[in-house]
Amino acid sequence: MNRQRALKIVREVVSLPTAPFAEAGVIAYVRSFTSNRKHVTVKCDAHGNVVAHYRKGNGRIARPICLAAHMDHPGFRAERMASVGVVRAIWHGGVMPEYVKNARVRFHSGGAWIPGRVTGIETGKRGTQTVVKSAEIAVGGAVEPGSPGMWDFPDTDVRAGRIVGRACDDLAGVAAMLTCLDDLSTRGATGEAYFLFTRAEEVGFVGAMAACKSNSIPRRCLLAAVENSAERVNAKQGDGPILRVGDRATTFTSPATQFCELVAKDLAASDKSFHYQRRLMDGGMCESSAYCGLGYDATGLCIALGNYHNMNTRTKKLGAEYVNVEDWINLVRWFTALVTTKRRYDGRDGALDAKLDRLQREYNPILKRTRSMVMAGD
Ligand SMILES: [Zn+2]
């Protein structure tokens, strides 16, 4: 992988305008990035999810990896101009109301950013929680219905070992997948994989579920949802990308999790600069729970995110999201290894099987010999 080229891709992608149901900017980028590339075919499904298939070489892989990232980020979707200089917008995603009040916003409309400020919010109840439903925003120009509205932070910067941007979640995931595809097709690397780019994750994985129901990805795939997940005390930035074994709702399936871990171990053994973490990231829910619920073998791959959903919990103010550059680079390398590995998932972990065998051989005779001593009077 060419590092400069990788950082150019992440800077561009994480700067794109997006919001749930308003992913046009990301979809256009993904389609133009993936079209006319060697060994890549691209399709858009009935719900606007994008699927790229990479295949080089003749051998059919029984269970290819499918990497999946979502193209949206918590944000506004413009509904209509309420009056001159005021847009009404629907809010989608998990950000607490106190962060939204009076916030500076920018809408992307007609190919340009239009600045604005939240002047009023409407809240409602979801369960016991008070959530933002919609807002009135004073804007510096007319905003077309359907335009995405984001927090007013500058375009993405790579500085002091961090990628800092409006929407690392999940555009840094999208960028990592595109960088992997770029690397594979440029080198003509042998392997097969699917790359799924989904819509409207932030309202509850509806793009991902629609992709499953309409068979946009083959059932035989091992799915890995790619995420930016809030940093945790036991999952820190800089300690490597994370094999996410589960989320708040479920633990993911063993075949997908095990395959990703075996490939990570292979990579770590051949390259000392690659390291990874294996963690239960139960702070939130991700698309993997939906994939598992719909009958796929799925797991999660993520990097630790700072200022999750733009909420700086220390200052109680909105902040740009950030991830560690080396975590992100190692995530891309992990993806590439998952596509090009000669390892085939056969449902077994040879090293683990050997270890369990060894333990049985060593200790079974002692179990038998000591039975009469522990079963007095039996
Ligand atoms: Zn996300």
Coordinates of C-alpha atoms and ligand atoms in Angstrom, one line a residue:
M1 CA 0.0 0.0 0.0
N2 CA 1.2 3.5 -0.9
R3 CA 0.9 5.5 2.3
Q4 CA 0.6 8.9 0.7
R5 CA -2.1 7.6 -1.6
A6 CA -3.9 6.0 1.3
L7 CA -3.9 9.3 3.3
K8 CA -5.2 11.2 0.2
I9 CA -8.1 8.8 0.0
V10 CA -9.0 9.1 3.7
R11 CA -8.7 12.9 3.6
E12 CA -11.1 13.0 0.6
V13 CA -13.6 10.5 1.8
V14 CA -13.9 11.7 5.4
S15 CA -14.5 15.2 4.0
L16 CA -17.6 14.2 2.0
P17 CA -21.0 15.5 2.8
T18 CA -23.4 12.8 4.3
A19 CA -26.3 12.2 6.6
P20 CA -28.8 9.3 6.9
F21 CA -31.0 9.1 3.8
A22 CA -28.8 11.8 2.2
E23 CA -25.6 9.8 1.2
A24 CA -25.5 11.0 -2.4
G25 CA -22.0 12.5 -2.1
V26 CA -20.5 9.3 -0.7
I27 CA -22.4 7.1 -3.2
A28 CA -21.1 9.2 -6.2
Y29 CA -17.5 9.0 -4.8
V30 CA -17.7 5.2 -4.3
R31 CA -19.2 4.6 -7.7
S32 CA -16.6 6.7 -9.6
F33 CA -13.7 5.3 -7.5
T34 CA -14.7 1.7 -8.2
S35 CA -15.9 2.0 -11.8
N36 CA -13.5 1.0 -14.7
R37 CA -11.1 -0.8 -12.3
K38 CA -9.5 -4.0 -13.2
H39 CA -11.1 -7.1 -11.6
V40 CA -13.9 -5.0 -10.0
T41 CA -17.6 -5.1 -10.8
V42 CA -20.0 -2.7 -9.1
K43 CA -23.7 -2.9 -8.5
C44 CA -26.2 -0.6 -6.8
D45 CA -29.1 -2.5 -5.1
A46 CA -32.8 -1.5 -5.0
H47 CA -32.3 0.5 -1.8
G48 CA -29.2 2.5 -2.9
N49 CA -26.5 0.3 -1.2
V50 CA -23.4 -0.2 -3.3
V51 CA -21.7 -3.5 -3.7
A52 CA -18.3 -3.9 -5.4
H53 CA -17.0 -7.4 -6.1
Y54 CA -13.2 -8.0 -6.5
R55 CA -12.0 -11.2 -8.1
K56 CA -8.7 -12.0 -9.6
G57 CA -7.6 -15.6 -10.3
N58 CA -9.6 -18.7 -11.3
G59 CA -10.0 -20.6 -8.0
R60 CA -13.5 -20.1 -6.6
I61 CA -13.3 -19.3 -2.9
A62 CA -16.0 -21.1 -1.0
R63 CA -16.4 -18.4 1.7
P64 CA -15.0 -15.1 0.6
I65 CA -14.9 -12.1 3.0
C66 CA -17.5 -9.4 2.6
L67 CA -16.4 -6.1 4.2
A68 CA -19.2 -3.7 5.0
A69 CA -19.2 0.0 6.0
H70 CA -22.0 2.5 6.3
M71 CA -21.9 5.7 4.3
D72 CA -24.0 7.9 6.6
H73 CA -23.2 9.8 9.8
P74 CA -25.6 11.3 12.4
G75 CA -26.9 14.5 10.8
F76 CA -29.7 16.6 9.4
R77 CA -31.8 16.0 6.3
A78 CA -33.3 19.2 4.9
E79 CA -37.0 19.1 4.6
R80 CA -38.0 22.5 3.3
M81 CA -37.3 26.2 3.6
A82 CA -39.7 27.4 6.3
S83 CA -39.0 31.0 5.3
V84 CA -36.3 33.0 3.7
G85 CA -33.0 32.1 5.5
V86 CA -34.6 29.4 7.6
V87 CA -34.5 25.7 6.8
R88 CA -36.5 23.0 8.6
A89 CA -34.6 19.7 8.9
I90 CA -35.2 16.2 10.2
W91 CA -32.6 14.9 12.6
H92 CA -31.3 11.3 12.4
G93 CA -28.9 9.6 14.7
G94 CA -27.7 9.4 18.3
V95 CA -26.6 12.8 19.6
M96 CA -27.9 14.2 22.8
P97 CA -30.1 17.3 22.6
E98 CA -27.8 19.5 24.7
Y99 CA -25.2 19.2 22.0
V100 CA -27.6 20.2 19.2
K101 CA -29.0 23.4 20.7
N102 CA -27.4 26.6 19.1
A103 CA -24.9 24.4 17.2
R104 CA -23.2 25.6 14.1
V105 CA -24.1 23.5 11.1
R106 CA -23.4 23.4 7.4
F107 CA -25.6 22.0 4.6
H108 CA -24.3 20.7 1.3
S109 CA -26.7 21.9 -1.4
G110 CA -26.2 22.6 -5.1
G111 CA -22.5 21.5 -4.9
A112 CA -21.6 24.0 -2.2
W113 CA -21.5 24.3 1.6
I114 CA -24.1 26.7 3.2
P115 CA -23.4 27.7 6.8
G116 CA -26.1 27.8 9.4
R117 CA -27.0 27.8 13.1
V118 CA -29.6 25.8 15.0
T119 CA -32.2 28.3 16.3
G120 CA -34.7 25.8 17.7
I121 CA -35.1 22.0 18.2
E122 CA -38.1 19.7 18.6
T123 CA -37.6 16.7 20.9
G124 CA -39.6 13.6 21.5
K125 CA -39.3 10.4 23.5
R126 CA -37.6 7.1 22.4
G127 CA -38.2 4.7 25.3
T128 CA -37.1 6.7 28.3
Q129 CA -34.7 8.9 26.4
T130 CA -35.3 12.4 25.1
V131 CA -34.1 12.7 21.5
V132 CA -34.0 15.4 18.9
K133 CA -36.6 15.0 16.1
S134 CA -36.2 18.1 14.0
A135 CA -34.8 21.6 14.0
E136 CA -35.1 25.0 12.6
I137 CA -31.8 26.3 11.3
A138 CA -30.9 29.9 10.2
V139 CA -28.9 29.5 6.9
G140 CA -26.9 31.7 4.7
G141 CA -28.7 30.7 1.5
A142 CA -31.4 28.4 0.1
V143 CA -31.0 24.7 0.9
E144 CA -32.6 22.1 -1.4
P145 CA -34.9 19.5 0.2
G146 CA -32.9 16.2 0.9
S147 CA -29.6 18.0 1.4
P148 CA -27.4 16.6 4.2
G149 CA -26.6 18.9 7.2
M150 CA -23.5 18.3 9.3
W151 CA -21.7 20.0 12.2
D152 CA -19.6 22.9 11.0
F153 CA -16.1 21.5 11.3
P154 CA -13.3 21.9 8.7
D155 CA -12.4 19.3 6.1
T156 CA -10.4 16.3 7.2
D157 CA -6.8 16.8 8.4
V158 CA -4.1 14.3 9.2
R159 CA -2.0 15.7 12.0
A160 CA -0.2 14.6 15.2
G161 CA -0.8 10.9 14.3
R162 CA -4.6 11.4 14.0
I163 CA -7.2 11.6 11.2
V164 CA -9.5 14.4 12.4
G165 CA -12.8 15.0 10.6
R166 CA -16.5 15.8 10.7
A167 CA -17.5 12.1 10.2
C168 CA -14.9 9.4 10.8
D169 CA -17.9 7.2 11.7
D170 CA -18.1 5.6 9.3
L171 CA -16.4 7.4 6.4
A172 CA -13.0 6.4 7.7
G173 CA -14.3 2.8 7.3
V174 CA -15.5 3.5 3.8
A175 CA -12.1 5.0 3.0
A176 CA -10.2 2.0 4.4
M177 CA -12.3 -0.3 2.2
L178 CA -11.6 1.9 -0.9
T179 CA -7.9 2.0 -0.1
C180 CA -7.9 -1.8 0.1
L181 CA -9.7 -2.1 -3.3
D182 CA -7.3 0.5 -4.8
D183 CA -4.3 -1.5 -3.6
L184 CA -5.7 -4.9 -4.8
S185 CA -6.6 -3.7 -8.3
T186 CA -3.4 -1.7 -8.8
R187 CA -1.3 -4.7 -7.9
G188 CA -3.6 -7.2 -9.6
A189 CA -3.5 -9.3 -6.4
T190 CA -5.0 -12.7 -6.5
G191 CA -8.1 -13.1 -4.3
E192 CA -11.8 -12.6 -4.0
A193 CA -14.0 -10.3 -1.8
Y194 CA -17.2 -8.3 -1.6
F195 CA -17.3 -4.7 -0.5
L196 CA -20.7 -3.5 0.7
F197 CA -21.4 0.2 1.3
T198 CA -24.6 0.7 3.2
R199 CA -27.1 3.5 3.8
A200 CA -28.8 4.8 6.9
E201 CA -27.1 2.8 9.6
E202 CA -27.5 5.5 12.2
V203 CA -31.3 5.1 12.3
G204 CA -30.9 1.3 12.9
F205 CA -29.1 -0.5 10.1
V206 CA -32.0 -0.3 7.6
G207 CA -29.7 -0.2 4.6
A208 CA -27.8 -3.3 5.8
M209 CA -31.0 -5.2 6.5
A210 CA -32.4 -4.2 3.1
A211 CA -29.2 -5.5 1.5
C212 CA -29.6 -8.8 3.2
K213 CA -33.3 -9.2 2.4
S214 CA -32.7 -8.4 -1.3
N215 CA -29.7 -10.8 -1.5
S216 CA -27.3 -8.1 -2.5
I217 CA -24.5 -10.1 -1.0
P218 CA -24.1 -13.9 -1.4
R219 CA -25.1 -16.1 1.6
R220 CA -21.7 -17.9 1.4
C221 CA -19.8 -14.8 2.4
L222 CA -18.2 -14.3 5.8
L223 CA -19.3 -10.8 6.7
A224 CA -17.3 -8.2 8.6
A225 CA -19.0 -4.9 9.6
V226 CA -16.3 -2.2 9.6
E227 CA -16.9 0.4 12.2
N228 CA -15.5 3.3 14.2
S229 CA -16.4 2.5 17.8
A230 CA -16.2 4.7 20.8
E231 CA -12.8 4.3 22.5
R232 CA -13.1 2.2 25.7
V233 CA -10.7 1.8 28.7
N234 CA -9.8 -1.7 27.4
A235 CA -9.8 -0.7 23.7
K236 CA -7.5 2.3 23.3
Q237 CA -6.4 4.3 20.2
G238 CA -3.0 3.3 19.0
D239 CA -3.2 -0.3 20.2
G240 CA -4.2 -1.5 16.7
P241 CA -7.5 -2.2 14.9
I242 CA -10.0 -4.3 16.9
L243 CA -11.6 -7.7 16.2
R244 CA -15.0 -6.9 17.6
V245 CA -16.4 -10.1 18.9
G246 CA -19.8 -8.6 19.8
D247 CA -21.7 -5.5 20.6
R248 CA -24.4 -4.4 23.1
A249 CA -27.0 -6.7 21.6
T250 CA -25.2 -10.0 20.6
T251 CA -21.9 -11.8 20.2
F252 CA -21.1 -12.5 16.6
T253 CA -20.7 -15.8 14.9
S254 CA -17.6 -18.0 15.4
P255 CA -16.8 -18.7 11.7
A256 CA -16.4 -15.1 10.7
T257 CA -14.7 -14.0 13.9
Q258 CA -12.3 -17.0 13.8
F259 CA -11.4 -16.5 10.2
C260 CA -10.5 -12.8 10.8
E261 CA -8.4 -13.6 13.8
L262 CA -6.5 -16.4 12.1
V263 CA -5.6 -14.0 9.2
A264 CA -4.6 -11.3 11.8
K265 CA -2.3 -13.8 13.5
D266 CA -0.7 -14.8 10.2
L267 CA -0.2 -11.1 9.4
A268 CA 1.3 -10.3 12.9
A269 CA 3.6 -13.3 12.6
S270 CA 5.0 -12.1 9.2
D271 CA 5.1 -8.4 10.1
K272 CA 6.0 -7.1 13.5
S273 CA 4.5 -3.7 12.9
F274 CA 1.0 -5.2 12.6
H275 CA -0.8 -5.6 15.9
Y276 CA -4.5 -5.9 16.7
Q277 CA -6.9 -6.2 19.6
R278 CA -9.7 -8.6 20.3
R279 CA -12.5 -7.0 22.3
L280 CA -16.2 -7.0 23.1
M281 CA -17.3 -3.5 22.2
D282 CA -20.6 -3.4 24.0
G283 CA -21.0 0.4 24.1
G284 CA -23.4 0.4 21.1
M285 CA -24.9 -1.8 18.5
C286 CA -23.6 -2.3 15.0
E287 CA -24.7 -3.8 11.7
S288 CA -23.1 -7.2 12.6
S289 CA -26.0 -7.9 15.0
A290 CA -28.4 -7.3 12.1
Y291 CA -26.4 -9.6 9.8
C292 CA -26.3 -12.4 12.4
G293 CA -30.0 -11.9 13.1
L294 CA -30.7 -12.3 9.3
G295 CA -28.8 -15.6 9.2
Y296 CA -25.3 -14.5 8.0
D297 CA -22.0 -15.5 9.5
A298 CA -20.7 -12.1 10.6
T299 CA -18.2 -10.4 12.8
G300 CA -16.9 -6.8 13.4
L301 CA -13.7 -5.0 12.6
C302 CA -13.3 -1.6 14.1
I303 CA -10.9 1.2 15.2
A304 CA -11.3 3.1 18.4
L305 CA -12.9 6.5 17.8
G306 CA -12.4 9.8 19.7
N307 CA -15.4 12.2 20.2
Y308 CA -17.9 9.5 19.3
H309 CA -20.8 11.0 17.3
N310 CA -19.0 14.4 17.7
M311 CA -19.8 14.5 21.4
N312 CA -16.8 15.6 23.5
T313 CA -17.9 14.3 26.8
R314 CA -15.1 16.2 28.7
T315 CA -16.0 19.7 27.4
K316 CA -19.7 18.8 26.8
K317 CA -19.4 20.5 23.4
L318 CA -19.4 19.2 19.8
G319 CA -16.0 18.2 18.5
A320 CA -14.5 16.7 15.4
E321 CA -14.2 12.9 15.5
Y322 CA -10.7 11.4 15.3
V323 CA -8.9 8.1 14.9
N324 CA -5.3 7.0 15.2
V325 CA -3.5 7.0 11.7
E326 CA -1.6 3.7 12.4
D327 CA -4.8 1.9 13.6
W328 CA -6.4 3.0 10.3
I329 CA -3.4 1.9 8.2
N330 CA -3.3 -1.5 10.0
L331 CA -7.0 -1.9 9.4
V332 CA -6.4 -1.5 5.6
R333 CA -3.6 -4.1 5.8
W334 CA -5.8 -6.5 7.7
F335 CA -8.5 -6.1 4.9
T336 CA -6.0 -6.8 2.2
A337 CA -4.7 -9.9 4.0
L338 CA -8.3 -11.1 4.4
V339 CA -8.8 -10.9 0.6
T340 CA -5.5 -12.3 -0.5
T341 CA -4.9 -15.0 2.2
K342 CA -4.2 -18.5 1.0
R343 CA -5.9 -19.7 4.2
R344 CA -9.4 -21.1 3.6
Y345 CA -12.0 -21.2 6.4
D346 CA -12.9 -24.8 7.0
G347 CA -14.6 -24.4 10.4
R348 CA -11.5 -25.4 12.4
D349 CA -8.6 -23.6 14.1
G350 CA -5.8 -26.1 13.7
A351 CA -3.6 -24.7 16.5
L352 CA -6.5 -24.7 18.9
D353 CA -7.5 -28.3 18.0
A354 CA -3.9 -29.4 18.5
K355 CA -3.7 -27.7 21.9
L356 CA -7.0 -29.3 23.1
D357 CA -5.8 -32.8 21.8
R358 CA -2.5 -32.4 23.7
L359 CA -4.3 -31.5 26.9
Q360 CA -6.6 -34.5 26.7
R361 CA -3.7 -36.9 26.0
E362 CA -1.7 -35.5 28.9
Y363 CA -4.4 -35.4 31.6
N364 CA -7.0 -38.0 30.6
P365 CA -5.0 -40.8 32.1
I366 CA -4.7 -38.9 35.4
L367 CA -8.4 -38.3 35.4
K368 CA -9.0 -42.0 35.1
R369 CA -6.4 -43.0 37.7
T370 CA -7.6 -40.5 40.3
R371 CA -11.3 -41.3 39.8
S372 CA -11.5 -43.9 42.6
M373 CA -9.9 -41.4 45.0
V374 CA -12.4 -38.6 44.4
M375 CA -15.4 -40.9 44.2
A376 CA -15.1 -42.5 47.6
G377 CA -17.9 -45.1 48.2
D378 CA -19.1 -45.0 44.5
Ligands
ZN1 ZN -20.9 3.9 12.7

